Amino acid sequence: GESVGLHLPTLSVQEGDNSIINCAYSNSASDYFIWYKQESGKGPQFIIDIRSNMDKRQGQRVTVLLNKTVKHLSLQIAATQPGDSAVYFCAENYEGSGNTGKLIFGQGTTLQVKP
Amino acid sequence: ETGVTQTPRHLVMGMTNKKSLKCEQHLGHNAMYWYKQSAKKPLELMFVYSLEERVENNSVPSRFSPECPNSSHLFLHLHTLQPEDSALYLCASSPSATRGEQYFGPGTRLTVT
């Protein structure tokens, strides 16, 4: 079946460096992707989304890149700060979801920021 | 209060108890969701409601019973749960059940003893 996965369960970076979190998806019909951040004791927080008609989208300190050829999604965080420490999830929505906005989530990458 | 709220934040219950989880969204959205989040597993979609109508039941055991009295409120009624049901239960809402980002509440940490 379709799945969304992240390449690394844990990523450790130095404060001030850029972080890149990767995600691979298997369904070429997926046309909408979201990145979420989940801090300890909290629910997932929407960070940024991208539709399949785009390759890149930028937010505040974050950039999402979509490579449909290899079905790869990445989240780039510029100048990583201690407050960025969290678990990051990617999620996809695909046509097979019918009339529900069914998101398929990956397992998550834990980002650890070292001071 | 803004966003999506959930109560209680923590719940410990025995296997013979009956309890309910409550979710409220203050975003004017039309769709609401229940998810289960267990350690080391991706989020599992349980139920989807669109305009108070259940549009998806993701093969969830009958010991979990959702209720959506209006588009702002969602309940999850629990009875005769099993220890393996211990998890973080997350509620989310979105503008539409067909598209769009979902906004999550803080979750209820449930422990079944």
Tab-separated table of C-alpha atoms in Angstrom, chain B:
chain	number	residue	atom	x	y	z
B	1	GLU	CA	-9.873	30.443	23.210
B	2	THR	CA	-8.568	29.925	19.712
B	3	GLY	CA	-7.716	26.943	17.585
B	4	VAL	CA	-8.577	23.393	18.572
B	5	THR	CA	-8.993	22.469	22.221
B	6	GLN	CA	-9.237	19.058	23.815
B	7	THR	CA	-10.274	17.917	27.267
B	8	PRO	CA	-9.168	16.245	29.353
B	9	ARG	CA	-5.447	16.495	28.635
B	10	HIS	CA	-4.730	13.345	30.621
B	11	LEU	CA	-6.990	10.406	31.428
B	12	VAL	CA	-6.406	7.195	33.310
B	13	MET	CA	-9.186	4.652	33.150
B	14	GLY	CA	-9.787	1.037	33.967
B	15	MET	CA	-10.886	-1.460	31.366
B	16	THR	CA	-14.461	-1.454	32.658
B	17	ASN	CA	-14.868	2.320	32.785
B	18	LYS	CA	-16.762	4.559	30.409
B	19	LYS	CA	-15.304	7.941	29.604
B	20	SER	CA	-15.531	10.566	26.894
B	21	LEU	CA	-12.993	12.777	25.170
B	22	LYS	CA	-14.079	16.200	24.024
B	23	CYS	CA	-12.814	18.348	21.182
B	24	GLU	CA	-13.859	21.845	20.222
B	25	GLN	CA	-12.685	23.891	17.262
B	26	HIS	CA	-12.942	27.676	17.144
B	27	LEU	CA	-11.873	28.032	13.514
B	28	GLY	CA	-15.213	27.829	11.723
B	29	HIS	CA	-14.158	24.622	9.978
B	30	ASN	CA	-16.539	22.078	8.490
B	31	ALA	CA	-14.562	18.892	9.040
B	32	MET	CA	-13.255	17.233	12.202
B	33	TYR	CA	-11.069	14.199	12.748
B	34	TRP	CA	-9.944	11.780	15.440
B	35	TYR	CA	-6.443	10.321	15.283
B	36	LYS	CA	-4.578	7.863	17.456
B	37	GLN	CA	-0.875	8.403	18.033
B	38	SER	CA	1.103	5.525	19.524
B	39	ALA	CA	4.805	5.476	20.211
B	40	LYS	CA	6.972	4.624	17.208
B	41	LYS	CA	3.975	4.617	14.851
B	42	PRO	CA	2.596	7.096	12.341
B	43	LEU	CA	-0.620	8.888	13.176
B	44	GLU	CA	-3.597	6.622	12.585
B	45	LEU	CA	-6.793	8.171	11.285
B	46	MET	CA	-9.825	6.897	13.191
B	47	PHE	CA	-12.856	8.951	12.131
B	48	VAL	CA	-13.729	11.833	9.835
B	49	TYR	CA	-16.790	14.053	10.148
B	50	SER	CA	-17.938	16.519	7.534
B	51	LEU	CA	-20.750	18.881	8.506
B	52	GLU	CA	-21.636	16.568	11.407
B	53	GLU	CA	-21.877	13.529	9.157
B	54	ARG	CA	-19.411	10.700	9.561
B	55	VAL	CA	-17.679	10.190	6.236
B	56	GLU	CA	-14.983	7.781	7.270
B	57	ASN	CA	-14.600	5.065	9.856
B	58	ASN	CA	-11.174	3.588	9.537
B	59	SER	CA	-11.905	0.056	10.828
B	60	VAL	CA	-11.973	1.242	14.407
B	61	PRO	CA	-13.222	-1.177	17.105
B	62	SER	CA	-16.717	-0.505	18.384
B	63	ARG	CA	-15.385	0.269	21.864
B	64	PHE	CA	-14.608	3.690	20.359
B	65	SER	CA	-17.773	5.608	19.534
B	66	PRO	CA	-17.588	9.092	18.002
B	67	GLU	CA	-20.242	11.769	18.198
B	68	CYS	CA	-20.429	15.076	16.367
B	69	PRO	CA	-23.400	17.155	17.582
B	70	ASN	CA	-22.385	20.196	15.513
B	71	SER	CA	-19.516	21.313	13.341
B	72	SER	CA	-17.627	22.790	16.296
B	73	HIS	CA	-17.727	19.845	18.693
B	74	LEU	CA	-16.528	16.277	18.491
B	75	PHE	CA	-16.604	13.576	21.134
B	76	LEU	CA	-15.009	10.171	21.422
B	77	HIS	CA	-16.869	7.884	23.797
B	78	LEU	CA	-14.775	5.105	25.287
B	79	HIS	CA	-15.921	1.880	26.917
B	80	THR	CA	-14.324	-1.440	27.853
B	81	LEU	CA	-10.966	-0.381	26.473
B	82	GLN	CA	-7.850	-2.541	26.376
B	83	PRO	CA	-4.369	-1.640	27.621
B	84	GLU	CA	-3.176	-1.461	24.006
B	85	ASP	CA	-5.574	1.446	23.502
B	86	SER	CA	-3.291	3.591	25.640
B	87	ALA	CA	-2.066	6.372	23.362
B	88	LEU	CA	-2.325	10.052	22.564
B	89	TYR	CA	-5.677	10.834	20.969
B	90	LEU	CA	-5.595	13.841	18.719
B	91	CYS	CA	-8.456	15.836	17.331
B	92	ALA	CA	-8.062	17.934	14.202
B	93	SER	CA	-10.205	20.173	12.048
B	94	SER	CA	-9.968	21.478	8.506
B	95	PRO	CA	-11.947	23.955	6.401
B	96	SER	CA	-13.227	21.149	4.223
B	97	ALA	CA	-13.207	17.372	4.398
B	98	THR	CA	-11.991	17.169	0.822
B	99	ARG	CA	-8.903	19.343	0.884
B	100	GLY	CA	-6.741	21.524	2.961
B	101	GLU	CA	-4.500	21.521	5.954
B	102	GLN	CA	-5.647	20.051	9.216
B	103	TYR	CA	-5.156	21.842	12.504
B	104	PHE	CA	-4.575	19.721	15.566
B	105	GLY	CA	-5.472	20.045	19.205
B	106	PRO	CA	-2.985	19.240	21.984
B	107	GLY	CA	-4.317	15.728	22.435
B	108	THR	CA	-5.544	13.602	25.328
B	109	ARG	CA	-2.975	11.251	26.823
B	110	LEU	CA	-4.983	8.113	27.630
B	111	THR	CA	-3.740	5.337	29.874
B	112	VAL	CA	-5.822	2.182	30.217
B	113	THR	CA	-5.017	0.125	33.302
